[in-house]
C-alpha atoms as one frame of an Amber mdcrd trajectory, in Angstrom:
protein
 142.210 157.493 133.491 142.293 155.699 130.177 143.180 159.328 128.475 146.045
 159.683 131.271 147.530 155.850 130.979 147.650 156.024 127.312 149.747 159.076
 126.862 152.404 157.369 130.204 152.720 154.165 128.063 154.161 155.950 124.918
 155.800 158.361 126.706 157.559 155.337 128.904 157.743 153.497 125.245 159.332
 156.581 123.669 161.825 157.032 126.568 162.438 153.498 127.267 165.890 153.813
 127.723 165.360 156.086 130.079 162.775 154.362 132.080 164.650 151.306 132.461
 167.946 152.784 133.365 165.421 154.380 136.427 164.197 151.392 137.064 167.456
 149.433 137.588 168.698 151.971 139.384 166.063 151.349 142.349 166.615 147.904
 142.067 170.417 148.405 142.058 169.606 150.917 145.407 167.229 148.800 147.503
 170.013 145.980 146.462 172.289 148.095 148.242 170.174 149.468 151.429 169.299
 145.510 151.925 173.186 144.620 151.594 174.173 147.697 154.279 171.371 146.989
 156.156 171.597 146.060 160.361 170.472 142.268 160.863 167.023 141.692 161.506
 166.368 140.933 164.586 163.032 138.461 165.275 159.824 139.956 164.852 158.048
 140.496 168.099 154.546 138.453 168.580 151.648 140.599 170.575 147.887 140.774
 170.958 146.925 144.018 171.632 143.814 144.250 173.934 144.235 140.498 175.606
 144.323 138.946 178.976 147.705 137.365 177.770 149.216 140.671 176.365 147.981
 142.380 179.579 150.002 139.761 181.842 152.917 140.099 179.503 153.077 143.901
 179.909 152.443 143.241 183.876 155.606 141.157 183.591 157.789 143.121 181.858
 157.265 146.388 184.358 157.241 143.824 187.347 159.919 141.758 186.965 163.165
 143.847 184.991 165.738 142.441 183.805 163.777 139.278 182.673 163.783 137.458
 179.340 160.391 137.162 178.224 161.172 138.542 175.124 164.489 135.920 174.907
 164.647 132.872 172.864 164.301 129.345 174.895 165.336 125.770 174.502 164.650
 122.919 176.544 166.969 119.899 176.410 165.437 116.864 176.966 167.621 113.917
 177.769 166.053 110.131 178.170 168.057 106.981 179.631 168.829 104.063 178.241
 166.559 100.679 179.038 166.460  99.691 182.799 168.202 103.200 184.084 167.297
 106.310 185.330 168.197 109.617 184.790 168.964 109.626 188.635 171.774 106.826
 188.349 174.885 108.083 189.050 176.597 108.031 185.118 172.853 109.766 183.601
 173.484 112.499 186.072 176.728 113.209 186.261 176.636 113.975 182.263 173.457
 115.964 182.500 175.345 118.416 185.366 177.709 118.400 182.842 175.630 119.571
 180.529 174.285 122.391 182.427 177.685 123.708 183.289 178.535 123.838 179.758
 175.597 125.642 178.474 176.075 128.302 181.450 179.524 128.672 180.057 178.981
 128.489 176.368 177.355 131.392 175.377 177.781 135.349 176.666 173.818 135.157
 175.623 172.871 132.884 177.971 170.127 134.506 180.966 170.005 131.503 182.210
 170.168 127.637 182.551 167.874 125.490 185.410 169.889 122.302 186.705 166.630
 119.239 186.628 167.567 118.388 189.835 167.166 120.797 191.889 164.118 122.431
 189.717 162.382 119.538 190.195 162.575 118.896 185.929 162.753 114.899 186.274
 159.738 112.445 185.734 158.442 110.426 188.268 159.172 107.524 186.386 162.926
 108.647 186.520 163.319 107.943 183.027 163.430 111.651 181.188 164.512 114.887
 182.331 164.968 118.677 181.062 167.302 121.286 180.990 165.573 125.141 180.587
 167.960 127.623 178.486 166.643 130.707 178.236 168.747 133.537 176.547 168.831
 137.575 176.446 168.211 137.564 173.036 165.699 136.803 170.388 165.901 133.458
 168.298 166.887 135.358 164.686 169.636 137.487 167.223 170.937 133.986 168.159
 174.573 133.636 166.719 176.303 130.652 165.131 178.644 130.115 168.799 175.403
 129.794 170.809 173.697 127.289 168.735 176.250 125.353 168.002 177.058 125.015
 171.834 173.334 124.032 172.579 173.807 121.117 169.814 177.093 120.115 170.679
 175.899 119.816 174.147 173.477 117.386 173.224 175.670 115.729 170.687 178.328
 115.077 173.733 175.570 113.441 176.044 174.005 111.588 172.851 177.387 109.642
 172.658 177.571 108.525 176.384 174.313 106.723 175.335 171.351 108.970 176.509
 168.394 109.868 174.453 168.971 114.043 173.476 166.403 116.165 172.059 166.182
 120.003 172.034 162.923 121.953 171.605 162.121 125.630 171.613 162.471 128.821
 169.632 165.692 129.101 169.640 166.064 126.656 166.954 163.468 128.597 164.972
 165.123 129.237 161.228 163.923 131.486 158.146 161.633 129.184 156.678 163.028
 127.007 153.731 161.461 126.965 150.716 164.021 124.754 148.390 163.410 124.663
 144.858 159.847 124.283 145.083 159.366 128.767 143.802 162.168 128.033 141.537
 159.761 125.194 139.955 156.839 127.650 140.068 158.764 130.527 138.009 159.643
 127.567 134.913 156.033 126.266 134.873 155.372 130.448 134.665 157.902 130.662
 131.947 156.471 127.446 130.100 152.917 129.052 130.093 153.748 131.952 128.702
 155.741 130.847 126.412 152.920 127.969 125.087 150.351 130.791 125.545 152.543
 133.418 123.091 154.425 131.287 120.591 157.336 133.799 121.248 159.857 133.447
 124.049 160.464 137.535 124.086 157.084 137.849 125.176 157.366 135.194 126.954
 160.293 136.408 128.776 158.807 139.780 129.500 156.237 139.120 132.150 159.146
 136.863 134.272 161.630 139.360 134.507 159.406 142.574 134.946 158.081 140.292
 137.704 161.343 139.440 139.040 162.477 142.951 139.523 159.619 144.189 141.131
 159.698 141.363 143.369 163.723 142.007 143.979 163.275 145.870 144.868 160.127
 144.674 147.194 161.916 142.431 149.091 164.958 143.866 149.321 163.215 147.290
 150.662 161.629 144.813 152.680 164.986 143.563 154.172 166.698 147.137 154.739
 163.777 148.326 156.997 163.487 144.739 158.790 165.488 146.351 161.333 163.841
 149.892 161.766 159.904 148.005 161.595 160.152 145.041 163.251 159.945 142.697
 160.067 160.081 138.943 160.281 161.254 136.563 157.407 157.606 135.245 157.052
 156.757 139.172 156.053 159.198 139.009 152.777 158.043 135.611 152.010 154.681
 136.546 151.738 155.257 139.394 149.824 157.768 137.601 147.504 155.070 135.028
 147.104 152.374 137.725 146.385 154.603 140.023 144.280 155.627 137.393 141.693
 151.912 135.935 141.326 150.560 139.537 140.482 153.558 141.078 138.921 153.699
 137.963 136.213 150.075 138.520 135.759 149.814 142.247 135.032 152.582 142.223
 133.007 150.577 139.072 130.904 147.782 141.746 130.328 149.416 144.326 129.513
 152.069 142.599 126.576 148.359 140.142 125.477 146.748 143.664 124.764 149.708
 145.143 123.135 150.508 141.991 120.818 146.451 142.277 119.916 146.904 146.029
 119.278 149.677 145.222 116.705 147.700 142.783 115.098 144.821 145.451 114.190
 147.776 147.162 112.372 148.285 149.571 114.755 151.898 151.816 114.883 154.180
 150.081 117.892 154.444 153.564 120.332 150.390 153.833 119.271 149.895 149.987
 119.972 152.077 150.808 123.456 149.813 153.501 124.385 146.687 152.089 123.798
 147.358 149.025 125.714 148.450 150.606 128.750 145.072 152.550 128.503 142.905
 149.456 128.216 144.165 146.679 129.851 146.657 149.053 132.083 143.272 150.269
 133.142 142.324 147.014 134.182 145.819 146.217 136.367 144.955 149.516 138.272
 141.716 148.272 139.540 142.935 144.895 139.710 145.584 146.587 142.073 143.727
 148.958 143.844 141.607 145.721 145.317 144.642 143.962 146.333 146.264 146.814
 148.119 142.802 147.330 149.459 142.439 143.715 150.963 146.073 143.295 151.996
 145.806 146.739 153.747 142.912 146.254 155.449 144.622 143.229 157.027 145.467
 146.164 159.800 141.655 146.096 161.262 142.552 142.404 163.534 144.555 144.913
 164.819 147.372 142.527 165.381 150.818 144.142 164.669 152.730 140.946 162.617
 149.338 140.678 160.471 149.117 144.163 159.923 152.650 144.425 158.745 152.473
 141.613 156.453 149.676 143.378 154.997 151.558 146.670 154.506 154.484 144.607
 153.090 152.913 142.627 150.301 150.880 145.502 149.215 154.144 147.808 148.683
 154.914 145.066 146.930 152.135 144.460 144.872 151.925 148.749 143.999 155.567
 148.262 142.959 154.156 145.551 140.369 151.542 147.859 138.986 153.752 150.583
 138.568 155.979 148.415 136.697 153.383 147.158 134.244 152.469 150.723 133.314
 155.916 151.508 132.425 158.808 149.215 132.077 156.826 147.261 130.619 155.962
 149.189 127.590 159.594 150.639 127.723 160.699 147.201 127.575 158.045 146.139
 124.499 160.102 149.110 122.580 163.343 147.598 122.600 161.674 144.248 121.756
 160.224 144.827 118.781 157.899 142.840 116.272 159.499 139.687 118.222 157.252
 139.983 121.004 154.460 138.491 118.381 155.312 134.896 117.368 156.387 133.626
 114.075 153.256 133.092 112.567 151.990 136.782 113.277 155.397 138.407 111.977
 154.746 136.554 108.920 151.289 137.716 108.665 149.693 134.309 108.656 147.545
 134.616 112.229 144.762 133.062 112.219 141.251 134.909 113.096 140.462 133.809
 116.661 136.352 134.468 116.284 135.788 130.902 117.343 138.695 130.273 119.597
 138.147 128.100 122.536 137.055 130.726 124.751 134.221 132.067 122.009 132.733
 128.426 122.367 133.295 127.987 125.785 130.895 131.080 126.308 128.122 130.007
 123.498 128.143 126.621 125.669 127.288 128.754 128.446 124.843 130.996 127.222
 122.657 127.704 125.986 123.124 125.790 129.008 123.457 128.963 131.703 121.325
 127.410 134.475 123.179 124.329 134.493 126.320 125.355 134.393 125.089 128.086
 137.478 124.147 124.992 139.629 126.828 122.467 139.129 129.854 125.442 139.594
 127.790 125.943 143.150 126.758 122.378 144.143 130.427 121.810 143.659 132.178
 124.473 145.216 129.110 123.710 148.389 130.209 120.177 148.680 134.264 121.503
 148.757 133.493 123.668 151.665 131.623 120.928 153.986 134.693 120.722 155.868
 134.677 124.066 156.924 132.386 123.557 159.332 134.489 121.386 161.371 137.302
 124.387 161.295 139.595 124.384 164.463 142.213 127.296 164.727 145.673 127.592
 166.716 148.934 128.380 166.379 151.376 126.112 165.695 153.946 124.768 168.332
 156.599 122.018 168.121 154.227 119.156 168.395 152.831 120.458 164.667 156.580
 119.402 163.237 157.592 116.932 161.265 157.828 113.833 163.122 161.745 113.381
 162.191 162.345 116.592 163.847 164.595 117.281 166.708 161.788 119.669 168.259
 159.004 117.223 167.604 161.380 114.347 169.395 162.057 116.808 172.452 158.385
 117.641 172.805 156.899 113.866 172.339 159.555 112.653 174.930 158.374 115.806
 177.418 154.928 114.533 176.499 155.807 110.787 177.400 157.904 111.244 180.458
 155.716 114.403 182.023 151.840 114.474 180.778 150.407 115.979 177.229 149.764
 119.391 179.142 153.976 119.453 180.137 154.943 121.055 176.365 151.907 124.069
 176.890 151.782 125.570 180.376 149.793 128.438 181.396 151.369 131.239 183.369
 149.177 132.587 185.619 150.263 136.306 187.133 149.001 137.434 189.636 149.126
 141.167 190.815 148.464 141.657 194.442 150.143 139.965 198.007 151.223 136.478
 199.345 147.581 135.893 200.462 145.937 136.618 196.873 148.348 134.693 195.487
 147.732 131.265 197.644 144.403 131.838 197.165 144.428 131.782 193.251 146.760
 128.612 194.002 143.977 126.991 195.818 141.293 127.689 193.274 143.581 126.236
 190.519 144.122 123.070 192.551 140.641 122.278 192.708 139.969 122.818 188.796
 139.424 119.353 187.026 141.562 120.804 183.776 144.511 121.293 185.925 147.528
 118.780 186.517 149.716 120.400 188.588 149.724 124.022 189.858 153.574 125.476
 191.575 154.025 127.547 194.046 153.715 131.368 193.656 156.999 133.031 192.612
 157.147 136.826 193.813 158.583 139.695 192.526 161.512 141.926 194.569 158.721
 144.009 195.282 156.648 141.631 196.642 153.714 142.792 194.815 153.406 140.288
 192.040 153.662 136.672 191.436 153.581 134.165 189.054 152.288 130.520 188.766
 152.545 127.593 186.729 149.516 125.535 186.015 150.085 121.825 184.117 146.826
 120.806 182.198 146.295 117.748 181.932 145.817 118.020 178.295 148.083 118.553
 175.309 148.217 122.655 174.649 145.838 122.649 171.615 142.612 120.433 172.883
 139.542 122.113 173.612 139.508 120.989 177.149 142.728 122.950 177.538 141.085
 125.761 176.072 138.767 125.231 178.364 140.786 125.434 181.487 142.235 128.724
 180.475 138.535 130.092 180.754 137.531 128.276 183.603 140.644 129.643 186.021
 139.721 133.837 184.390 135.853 132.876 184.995 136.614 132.101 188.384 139.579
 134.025 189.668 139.225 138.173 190.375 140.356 140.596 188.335 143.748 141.332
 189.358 144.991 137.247 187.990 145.802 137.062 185.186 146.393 133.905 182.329
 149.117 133.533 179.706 151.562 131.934 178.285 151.600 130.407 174.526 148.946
 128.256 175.242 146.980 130.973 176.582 147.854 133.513 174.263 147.200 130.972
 171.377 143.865 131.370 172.893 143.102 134.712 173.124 144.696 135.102 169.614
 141.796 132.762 168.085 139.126 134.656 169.698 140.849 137.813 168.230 140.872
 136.461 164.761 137.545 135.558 165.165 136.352 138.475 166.307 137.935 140.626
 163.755 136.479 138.389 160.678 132.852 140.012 159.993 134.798 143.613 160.658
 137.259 142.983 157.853 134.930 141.277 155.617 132.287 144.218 155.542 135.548
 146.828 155.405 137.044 144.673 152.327 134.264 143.359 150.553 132.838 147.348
 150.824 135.571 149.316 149.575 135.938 146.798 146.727 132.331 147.077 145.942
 132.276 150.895 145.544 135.366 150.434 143.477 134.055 147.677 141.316 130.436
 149.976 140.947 132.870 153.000 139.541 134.623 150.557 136.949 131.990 148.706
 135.971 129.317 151.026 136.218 126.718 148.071 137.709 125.386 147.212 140.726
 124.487 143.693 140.148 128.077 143.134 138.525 130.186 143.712 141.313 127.213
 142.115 143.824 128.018 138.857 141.837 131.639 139.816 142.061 131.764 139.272
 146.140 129.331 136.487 146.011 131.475 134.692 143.720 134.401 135.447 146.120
 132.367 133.800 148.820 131.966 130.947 147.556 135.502 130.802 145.985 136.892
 131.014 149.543 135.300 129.165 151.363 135.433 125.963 148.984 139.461 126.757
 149.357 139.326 126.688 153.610 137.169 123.788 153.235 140.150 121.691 151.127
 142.696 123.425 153.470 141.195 121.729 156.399 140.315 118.498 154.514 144.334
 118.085 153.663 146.114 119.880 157.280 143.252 118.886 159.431 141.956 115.646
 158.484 145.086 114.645 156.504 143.257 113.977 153.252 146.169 113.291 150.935
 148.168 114.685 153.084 150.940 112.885 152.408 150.673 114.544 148.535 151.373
 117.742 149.605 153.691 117.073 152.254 152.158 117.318 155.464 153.237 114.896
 158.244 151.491 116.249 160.765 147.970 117.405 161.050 146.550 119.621 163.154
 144.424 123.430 163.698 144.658 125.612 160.758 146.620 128.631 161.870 144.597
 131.094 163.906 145.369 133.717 161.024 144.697 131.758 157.865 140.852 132.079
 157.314 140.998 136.485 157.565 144.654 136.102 155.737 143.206 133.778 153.072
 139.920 135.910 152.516 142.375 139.155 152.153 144.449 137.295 149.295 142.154
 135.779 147.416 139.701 138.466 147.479 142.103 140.757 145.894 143.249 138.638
 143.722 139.663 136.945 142.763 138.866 140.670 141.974 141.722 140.570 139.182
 140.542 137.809 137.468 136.905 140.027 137.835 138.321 143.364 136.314 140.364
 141.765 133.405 137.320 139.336 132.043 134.646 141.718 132.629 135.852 144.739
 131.695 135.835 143.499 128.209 132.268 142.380 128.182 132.121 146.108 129.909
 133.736 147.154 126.612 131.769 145.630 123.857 128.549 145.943 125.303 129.199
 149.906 125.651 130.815 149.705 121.980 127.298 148.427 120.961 126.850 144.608
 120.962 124.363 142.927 122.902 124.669 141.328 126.471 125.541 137.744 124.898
 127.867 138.570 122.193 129.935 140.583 124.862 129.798 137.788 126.943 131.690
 136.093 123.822 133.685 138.643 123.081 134.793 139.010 126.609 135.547 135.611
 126.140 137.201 135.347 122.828 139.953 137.970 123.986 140.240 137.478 127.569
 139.659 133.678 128.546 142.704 132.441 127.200 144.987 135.323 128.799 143.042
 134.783 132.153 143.855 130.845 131.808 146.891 131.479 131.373 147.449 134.075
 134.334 145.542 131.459 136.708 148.007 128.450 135.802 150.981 130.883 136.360
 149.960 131.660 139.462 148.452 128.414 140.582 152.211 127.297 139.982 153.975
 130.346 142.166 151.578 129.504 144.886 152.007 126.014 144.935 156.107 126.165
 144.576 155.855 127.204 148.292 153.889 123.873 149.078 157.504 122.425 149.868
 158.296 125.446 152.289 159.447 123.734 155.560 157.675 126.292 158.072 154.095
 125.045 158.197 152.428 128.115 157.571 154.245 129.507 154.388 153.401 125.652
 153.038 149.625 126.099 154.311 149.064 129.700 152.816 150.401 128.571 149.544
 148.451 125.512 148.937 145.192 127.611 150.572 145.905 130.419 147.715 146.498
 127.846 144.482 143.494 126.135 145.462 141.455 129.322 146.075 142.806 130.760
 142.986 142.132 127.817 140.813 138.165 127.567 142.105 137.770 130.812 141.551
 139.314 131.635 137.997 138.239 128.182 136.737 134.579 127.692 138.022 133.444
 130.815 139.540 134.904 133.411 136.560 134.939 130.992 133.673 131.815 128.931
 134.387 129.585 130.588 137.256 129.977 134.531 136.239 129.080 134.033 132.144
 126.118 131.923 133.608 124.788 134.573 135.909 125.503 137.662 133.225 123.525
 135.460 131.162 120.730 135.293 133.048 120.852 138.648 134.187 120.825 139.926
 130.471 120.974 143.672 130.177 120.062 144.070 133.630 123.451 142.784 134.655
 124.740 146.534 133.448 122.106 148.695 135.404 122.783 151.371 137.580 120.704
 154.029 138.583 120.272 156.986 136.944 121.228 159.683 140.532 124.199 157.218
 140.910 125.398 157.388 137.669 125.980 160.929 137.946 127.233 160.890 141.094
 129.926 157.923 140.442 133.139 159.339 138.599 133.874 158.151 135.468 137.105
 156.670 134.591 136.870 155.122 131.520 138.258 151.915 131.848 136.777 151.078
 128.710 138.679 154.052 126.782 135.869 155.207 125.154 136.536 158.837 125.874
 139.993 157.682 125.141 138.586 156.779 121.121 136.722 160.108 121.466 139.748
 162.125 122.184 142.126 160.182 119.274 139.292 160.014 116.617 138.916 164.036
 117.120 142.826 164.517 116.987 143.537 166.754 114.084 146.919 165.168 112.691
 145.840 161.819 113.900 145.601 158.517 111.506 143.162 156.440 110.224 143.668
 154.172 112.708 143.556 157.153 115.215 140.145 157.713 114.003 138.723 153.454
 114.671 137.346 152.671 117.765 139.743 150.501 120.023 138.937 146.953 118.960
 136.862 144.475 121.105
């Protein structure tokens, strides 16, 4: 592979203007498809496999013509001190109300009037209006919503207490400057970690195309595949960390190449060989976790998956070739002053040289603090409780939050999650599951059956008494399947929120052993080792879990939550502990392939275990650094997103990143090669020979250049460590 990467980097240095004229031309055409593309329309949520899913499908070929699939609002109105929403004045506006939503909107399915659905408290103090539409919330248009809010704005003035909940408010999730932020820290990094600002510039804008043609292909199939906006804001936030990063490697290796004296097309070729070596592996394990999202077998995971690791190939491909085309037109200013001048200084005992002799005399105690630490970080995972988020897990200063605490207040904590019970059989099966629910301690209230045309299916609403995410909730949904027959069926967001849980669950051992194996046979091919890549996963382990551990210390517990912005805590996400593990895995596995691969490479070039521990070290720790802050600082720019997963997964990812380059790869892995000595590199003799070799080290590579008949002298030296 080395052989193969080496001859694409000077041939994309050679043609550079070639090579970037193709690849602003993709840019300049996904631009385009994104621009022409049909509106996305909001990405459709389903469990395959569940109770809830089942009823869903029941209802859809029972009942056509309905709106499950439509967005839905509820406004809530309250009266003022010492009135009721049954006084004449309350009422008359709130029948005013409903006539103008009816009216408003050609979207509208429907609107229920509170008094005669029986959608007032006892109290007489709040009551609700249900708008449900025939579209989805991201098919909403500006008319609609702005005739649900100026119908509350109009009863708001008259006195009344207005709040609207529901998806139908649902917006792309705002990130605000927070990324932008990210990208500058990115840009001062590389710019302290380069002393030049060409090279410094590089990394940002090879990153920032791939990350525009990823996105924007991303956008102009939204349409055809169903694509939400949480899919391209994942893959943005993926595709910048990694595409910054791999172009780092690949202009640190070139600028090192150039120092040895090396031509610039033969410094070009040679350090797409090496360390482009490295970003292929590094990428391969990405793809290979983000792709294997697809085994929960739960369509909107599996597609953010597919989407980030499109994006992510698009960032390899762009370090192995604009980026050398791009280190042609740049010239010797892509080394800093001091090296044009020729007055570089040796970097034998940099800071990452000592850091690893520190190691090496102190390797057991640096082993047990890096894991006593990360152990006592990941306590809190025990306590782990997963959901999905609703309206009560806004900000309190919300209009949603407002409409479901007053629902809350004026109807029970089990009003804002009912379950929908279906039931698929005749009036008598259907009073008979009504019964049953009536008598179940979880249950508040349970309606009346609703029936079909047909007469063949019904539906009921059970009330829990508890708000939707508590465990005795949970609970209840169990209790009415355990005890009802086959043909009733739960669901509802409360229920599928369940079922979705168990699903993630479920799927978690599956994916890990899919993963964490694919990886390892990859890792055993480019490392040649089977202890190296064992330590590898461990490491990953232990990386990850210290990261869900601080994620539920901050969003669960509220540990400094106000820090990072959270103002309300709650579950963790049903889908961030398998999302989180794919991520970091794959990019834990970067930091892996970059830093070892060099010890890989001086200990085959000859030097023993320790000193290519150092020189791993002395060449690699301060370019790894580096990478880790950069993306520490992309991750955490989407801290401030204002949809409460984008803000969860990014803090989960900086904090998993920084454990893991910063105590398990630049403390805990030196310690254990230490230890391990030689054996750290053995692999078995039969499996040697039956592995494939691909050089990552470019040894055959220096084979094939030293035995070149018109090549130089420094054809002829072995690539440097």
């Amino acid at each position: 592979m080395a052989s193969f990467l080496y001859r694409l980097g000077r041939l994309a240095f050679r043609r550079r203007r070639l090579v970037a004229l193709i690849w602003v031309a993709l840019l300049a055409l996904a631009g385009f498809g994104a621009a022409s593309a049909p509106a996305a329309t909001s990405s459709s949520f389903s469990v395959p496999g569940t109770e809830a899913q089942k009823a869903f499908d029941l209802l859809e070929e029972r009942f056509p013509g309905g709106s499950a699939d439509g967005a839905t609002a509820r406004v809530v109105f309250k009266a003022p001190a010492g009135e009721k929403m049954t006084d004449p004045d309350p009422k008359a506006e709130v029948t005013g109300a409903v006539a103008a939503l009816k009216s408003g909107s050609g979207q509208v399915a429907s609107v229920t009037d509170p008094y005669t659905a029986q959608a007032v408290s006892k109290d007489g103090s709040t009551a609700y209006v249900s708008v449900t539409y025939k579209v989805g919330s991201m098919e909403l248009t500006d008319d609609t919503l702005h005739a649900l809010k100026e119908t509350g704005e109009r009863a708001r003035s008259t006195g009344l207490t207005v709040e609207t909940g529901g998806d139908a408010l649902q917006a792309a999730p705002e990130t605000g400057a927070g990324e932008i932020i990210g990208v500058v820290i990115a840009g001062v990094v590389l710019a302290v970690t380069f002393g030049s600002m060409i090279a410094a510039g590089l990394p940002l804008l090879t990153a920032l195309v791939g990350v525009g043609i990823g996105i924007s292909t991303i956008t102009a199939l939204a349409a055809a595949f169903d694509l939400g906006t949480t899919t391209s804001t994942l893959a943005m936030m993926i595709g910048l960390a990694v595409g910054i990063d791999y172009a780092l490697f690949i202009v640190s290796r070139y600028r090192a190449e150039l120092t040895e004296g090396r031509e610039k097309e033969e410094a070009a070729g040679r350090a797409v060989g090496t360390a482009g070596s490295a970003v292929v592996f590094a990428g391969l394990t990405v793809v290979i976790a983000l792709v294997g999202l697809a085994v929960a077998d739960i369509p909107l995971l599996t597609k953010m998956g597919f989407a980030a690791a499109g994006t992510v190939a698009i960032a390899v491909l762009i370090a192995l070739t604009l980026i050398p085309a791009l280190l042609g037109f740049a010239g010797d200013r892509v080394l800093g002053r001091k090296a044009r001048h020729g007055k570089a200084v040796s970097d034998k005992t940099n800071v990452g040289a000592r850091w690893a002799r520190l190691v090496l005399r102190h390797p057991v105690a640096v082993l047990l603090v890096g894991v006593v630490g990360l152990g006592a970080i990941a306590v809190p995972t025990a306590s782990l409780e997963v959901g999905l988020p609703d309206d009560g897990s806004q900000p309190v200063s919300t209009t949603q939050r407002k409409a479901y605490d007053l629902l809350s207040d004026g109807f029970g904590p089990g009003f804002n999650g009912p379950l929908l019970v279906v039931v698929d059989g005749d009036r008598a099966e259907a009073d008979r599951a009504v019964e049953l629910m009536r008598n179940l301690d979880g249950a508040a209230a349970v309606t009346a059956p609703t029936f079909n045309k047909a007469g063949d299916t019904a539906t009921i609403t059970v009330i829990p008494k508890d708000r939707p995410s508590s465990l005795a909730t949970e609970d209840l949904v169990h209790e009415i399947r355990d005890k009802s027959s086959d043909n009733v069926y739960v669901t509802g967001a409360t229920a599928l929120n369940t079922d979705f849980s168990q699903k993630m669950s479920d799927a978690l051992l599956p994916y890990l052993a899919l993963v964490v194996g694919l990886a390892f046979l990859l890792l055993m091919v480019v490392f040649r080792s089977v202890l190296v890549p064992l330590k590898a996963a461990l490491g990953f382990l232990l990386s990850v879990v210290a990261a869900l551990g601080a994620v539920v210390a901050v969003f669960q517990w509220g540990w400094l939550g106000s820090l990072f912005g959270v103002e309300q805590t709650g579950p963790i996400m049903s889908m961030m502990p398998i999302f989180m593990i794919g991520v970091v895995f794959g990019l834990a596995m970067d930091y892996e392939v970059f830093l070892v691969t060099r010890m890989r490479e001086a200990f085959v070039h000859g030097q023993r275990p320790g000193e290519a521990i150092v020189t791993g070290f002395r060449h690699s720790a301060r370019v790894v650094i580096a990478a880790a802050v950069i993306m520490i600082a992309v991750f955490a720019g989407f801290i401030g997103s204002s949809e409460q997963m984008i803000k969860m997964i990014g803090f989960g990812l900086a904090i998993a990143v920084f454990f893991d380059a910063f105590i398990v790869r630049m403390a805990i892995v030196p310690a254990v090669l230490a230890l391990l000595g030689r054996r750290a590199w053995w692999l078995p003799r039969w499996l040697d020979r039956t592995l494939p070799n691909v050089d990552v080290e470019g040894e055959q590579l220096n084979k094939e250049l030293s035995q070149s008949p018109g090549g130089s002298d420094e054809d002829r030296e072995l690539i440097p460590v």
